[in-house]
Amino acid sequence: MRNLSVELAGVTLKNPVMTASGTFGSGAEFSEFVDLNKLGAVVTKGVAAVPWPGNPTPRIAEVYGGMLNAIGLQNPGYDVFAKRDIPFLQQFDTKIIVNVCGHTEEEYLEVVEKLSDAPVDMLEINISCPNVKAGGITFGTVPHVAEDITKKIKRIAKQPVIMKLTPNVTDIREMAKAVEAGGADAVSLINTLTGMKIDINRRTFALANKTGGMSGPAIKPVAVRMVYETAQTVKIPIIGMGGIRNADDAIEFILAGATAVSVGTANFHDPKTTEKIVAGIEAYMEKYDVQDIRELIGAVHE
């Protein structure tokens, strides 16, 4: 038997394949198509302290090589999540990673505090949210701000903390170093790239929000580069994501230095993508006689 298990900050995943936040609901939505027991972890949609309505429609647009979304982190809030989604996920033999979002430090900390007694394995903090108290500047684009919020979350979090990094920065290595200095147990990258689409016939924006986050296959080379650069810079584990469609894509991220990978937009195209990637990684390991997947992490040759 090949060993596909990996360790993230003391949490052992049976394999390195997980879902990307916001593309899989909180598991229930995909459970009739995917055997959640086969996944290393399910990462939930962003959870806020109170319900968020999200942005006005239209908020999704197809683009060449992917899609744009401006959902605006719509979610039912912590109370519904705790009552409905956590018990559902507990039925399965998979790790539970909760994605946390907020408009202010206080909102983040409130959710983290509420989750401290919840039966979940890790927290993924989405610092691609705009800080309303700082004039809308994103938490994850200023190193000292990212470090500060990481420190505050780490003080109260009972579970290991993954900081999710935005690619919309000059140098992602600076952001990774900042959250590592703040005590982050792991990082996940990349979140979506900011993009725009204009309907030339109606001469209007395709999204009501004007801009949206681009995801899908077109962003993969950018994501692989950022994972590689980050792996050379920090000592904490990395969860790689961005345009992963198949096992080959996932292995590329692992060779670049990712300990685990998250699959996002591909779930919309084929709900079974995650399952197929797990099987494909195993087949790759057999083909190249790799006994332990940890042999592949960061194993790209110079």
XYZ file of C-alpha atoms in Angstrom:
302
model
C 0.000 0.000 0.000
C 1.221 3.479 -0.881
C 1.136 6.017 1.917
C -0.933 9.043 0.857
C -1.281 10.540 4.337
C 0.141 13.973 5.066
C 0.427 16.072 8.202
C -0.672 19.677 8.519
C 0.293 21.288 11.821
C -0.232 18.105 13.796
C -3.420 17.110 11.946
C -3.072 13.946 9.850
C -5.025 13.814 6.593
C -5.527 10.398 4.972
C -4.578 12.006 1.639
C -3.598 15.511 0.506
C -6.819 16.293 -1.400
C -9.323 18.756 0.029
C -12.000 21.082 -1.279
C -11.497 24.799 -1.819
C -13.675 27.067 0.268
C -16.719 28.467 -1.476
C -16.862 25.783 -4.163
C -18.284 22.871 -2.185
C -20.869 24.444 0.100
C -20.288 22.852 3.478
C -20.223 19.311 2.133
C -23.917 18.426 2.135
C -24.466 19.992 -1.284
C -21.984 17.596 -2.934
C -22.427 14.534 -0.731
C -24.777 12.717 -3.128
C -22.147 12.987 -5.888
C -18.910 12.572 -3.928
C -17.935 10.095 -1.209
C -16.697 12.543 1.414
C -14.990 9.656 3.226
C -12.443 9.530 0.390
C -11.250 13.107 0.876
C -8.424 14.283 3.106
C -10.539 17.197 4.324
C -13.622 19.220 3.522
C -13.067 22.973 3.690
C -16.345 24.765 4.293
C -17.673 27.893 2.667
C -16.733 31.067 4.552
C -18.450 31.417 7.922
C -19.100 34.836 9.444
C -20.364 35.814 12.881
C -23.750 36.831 11.458
C -25.511 36.046 8.146
C -24.117 37.843 5.102
C -26.433 38.405 2.107
C -23.567 38.679 -0.373
C -23.392 40.938 -3.418
C -26.174 41.860 -5.850
C -26.648 39.748 -8.998
C -25.345 38.993 -11.570
C -22.386 37.684 -9.609
C -20.906 34.907 -11.749
C -19.508 35.215 -15.283
C -17.762 32.669 -17.444
C -14.423 33.763 -18.916
C -11.829 32.068 -21.094
C -10.078 29.450 -18.994
C -12.206 29.904 -15.893
C -14.823 32.028 -14.216
C -15.295 35.270 -12.320
C -17.298 35.359 -9.125
C -18.435 38.192 -6.895
C -20.637 36.182 -4.542
C -19.533 38.376 -1.654
C -19.113 35.521 0.840
C -22.855 34.989 1.236
C -23.381 32.655 4.198
C -26.039 31.919 6.828
C -23.807 32.880 9.761
C -22.196 30.907 12.558
C -25.313 29.757 14.414
C -26.856 27.990 11.406
C -23.467 26.569 10.448
C -22.882 25.117 13.925
C -26.358 23.625 14.184
C -26.661 22.257 10.645
C -23.296 21.816 8.923
C -20.876 20.634 11.608
C -23.105 17.696 12.691
C -23.528 16.720 9.030
C -19.770 16.647 8.392
C -19.126 14.685 11.589
C -20.788 11.680 9.971
C -17.854 11.255 7.604
C -14.293 10.016 7.993
C -12.708 13.255 6.805
C -11.147 16.245 8.507
C -13.261 19.385 8.920
C -11.620 22.720 8.113
C -13.750 25.816 8.677
C -13.123 28.883 6.544
C -13.604 32.065 8.573
C -14.359 35.530 7.177
C -15.045 38.963 8.619
C -15.234 42.681 7.852
C -13.421 43.666 11.047
C -10.952 42.082 13.453
C -13.766 41.734 15.960
C -15.872 39.721 13.518
C -13.028 37.281 12.820
C -12.266 36.847 16.496
C -15.917 36.282 17.381
C -16.158 33.336 14.967
C -12.791 31.894 16.062
C -13.888 32.093 19.694
C -17.208 30.391 18.961
C -15.388 27.627 17.078
C -12.982 26.991 19.960
C -15.282 24.366 21.482
C -16.608 23.045 18.167
C -15.596 19.580 16.902
C -13.627 20.868 13.910
C -10.000 20.104 13.047
C -8.539 23.323 11.646
C -9.461 26.922 10.834
C -8.697 28.593 7.501
C -8.769 32.369 7.816
C -9.789 34.213 4.667
C -7.791 37.452 4.821
C -8.897 38.436 1.325
C -11.830 40.252 2.980
C -11.963 44.058 2.890
C -11.424 45.694 6.296
C -14.357 48.099 6.543
C -12.742 50.005 9.419
C -9.624 50.665 7.338
C -11.454 52.101 4.346
C -11.934 48.760 2.604
C -8.261 47.803 2.326
C -7.863 44.032 2.259
C -6.445 42.412 5.418
C -4.150 40.218 3.335
C -2.415 42.913 1.281
C -0.475 44.738 4.029
C 2.160 42.615 5.830
C 1.904 44.193 9.290
C -1.922 44.023 9.186
C -1.812 40.335 8.203
C 0.717 39.595 10.948
C -1.341 41.449 13.539
C -4.615 39.666 12.791
C -2.789 36.315 12.730
C -1.381 36.992 16.218
C -4.795 37.945 17.591
C -6.469 34.865 16.107
C -3.717 32.560 17.380
C -4.198 33.867 20.924
C -7.755 32.555 21.089
C -7.867 29.716 18.538
C -7.935 26.190 19.959
C -7.389 24.578 16.541
C -4.394 24.995 14.197
C -4.726 28.118 12.052
C -4.249 28.257 8.265
C -3.978 31.764 6.810
C -5.353 31.958 3.268
C -3.293 34.342 1.155
C -4.474 36.562 -1.659
C -2.395 36.682 -4.874
C -3.328 40.334 -5.401
C -0.088 41.611 -3.876
C 3.335 42.691 -5.138
C 5.202 39.826 -3.454
C 3.352 36.921 -1.851
C 6.518 35.882 -0.003
C 6.266 38.996 2.152
C 2.708 38.076 3.124
C 3.685 34.485 3.883
C 6.564 35.656 6.093
C 4.228 38.074 7.877
C 1.633 35.451 8.825
C 4.362 32.963 9.769
C 5.785 35.628 12.110
C 2.270 36.060 13.494
C 2.187 32.389 14.454
C 0.250 30.809 11.568
C 0.423 27.014 11.570
C 0.037 26.782 7.770
C -0.794 28.893 4.735
C -3.132 28.229 1.832
C -2.699 29.881 -1.551
C -3.829 31.213 -3.825
C -7.197 32.865 -3.455
C -8.747 34.309 -6.612
C -7.126 36.915 -8.865
C -9.126 40.124 -9.283
C -10.597 40.397 -12.773
C -13.261 42.106 -14.848
C -15.506 41.285 -17.798
C -17.477 43.738 -19.928
C -20.473 42.813 -22.045
C -19.670 44.684 -25.290
C -23.216 44.386 -26.676
C -24.876 45.913 -23.632
C -21.809 48.033 -22.841
C -22.070 47.153 -19.195
C -20.193 45.105 -16.627
C -20.865 41.369 -16.616
C -20.879 41.447 -12.802
C -22.959 43.864 -10.728
C -19.887 44.320 -8.529
C -17.831 45.311 -11.640
C -14.878 43.185 -10.492
C -14.764 39.578 -9.336
C -12.363 36.852 -8.345
C -10.986 34.824 -11.223
C -10.518 31.102 -10.696
C -10.081 28.088 -12.943
C -7.369 26.537 -15.133
C -6.021 29.848 -16.478
C -4.658 30.875 -13.067
C -2.772 27.618 -12.381
C 0.698 28.698 -13.608
C 0.483 31.806 -11.405
C -0.575 29.686 -8.426
C 2.187 27.096 -8.925
C 4.785 29.872 -9.088
C 3.480 31.463 -5.898
C 3.422 28.127 -4.052
C 7.012 27.440 -5.124
C 8.204 30.908 -4.037
C 6.401 30.584 -0.701
C 7.860 27.113 -0.093
C 11.342 28.607 -0.481
C 10.508 31.327 2.036
C 8.597 29.855 5.003
C 8.915 26.713 7.098
C 5.201 26.129 7.746
C 3.205 23.770 5.491
C 1.439 25.028 2.378
C -1.931 24.077 0.914
C -1.790 24.788 -2.812
C -4.762 25.693 -4.987
C -5.674 27.485 -8.172
C -6.918 25.808 -11.343
C -6.434 22.186 -10.254
C -8.472 19.904 -12.562
C -6.752 16.532 -12.305
C -4.044 14.527 -10.550
C -1.299 15.919 -12.813
C -2.187 19.443 -11.696
C -2.248 18.390 -8.042
C 1.146 16.687 -8.296
C 2.608 19.817 -9.890
C 1.623 21.791 -6.773
C 3.048 19.098 -4.479
C 6.360 19.046 -6.355
C 6.430 22.852 -6.046
C 6.234 22.481 -2.259
C 2.585 22.046 -1.267
C 1.836 19.494 1.455
C -1.835 19.347 0.421
C -4.025 20.717 -2.369
C -7.504 22.216 -2.615
C -9.802 21.705 -5.592
C -12.262 24.490 -6.373
C -13.780 25.545 -9.693
C -13.317 22.055 -11.180
C -16.012 20.801 -8.760
C -18.601 22.756 -10.759
C -17.535 21.074 -13.992
C -17.287 17.559 -12.549
C -18.431 16.997 -8.957
C -16.278 13.860 -8.732
C -13.021 15.690 -9.500
C -11.660 15.381 -5.953
C -12.229 11.611 -5.840
C -10.609 11.190 -9.245
C -7.574 13.211 -8.142
C -7.022 10.971 -5.090
C -7.069 7.890 -7.368
C -4.821 9.634 -9.902
C -2.188 10.535 -7.307
C -2.105 6.913 -6.183
C -1.685 5.761 -9.797
C 1.186 8.240 -10.275
C 2.900 6.909 -7.156
C 2.595 3.351 -8.446
C 3.900 4.342 -11.876
C 7.029 5.947 -10.403
C 7.314 3.552 -7.450
C 6.853 6.254 -4.827
C 6.058 4.606 -1.486
C 5.239 7.723 0.517
C 3.690 10.901 -0.869
C 5.917 12.960 1.423
C 8.811 12.035 -0.889
C 7.171 14.251 -3.518
C 6.657 17.414 -1.461
C 8.970 20.090 -2.867
C 10.811 17.482 -4.914
C 11.066 19.489 -8.130
C 14.663 19.352 -9.437
C 16.604 22.576 -9.877
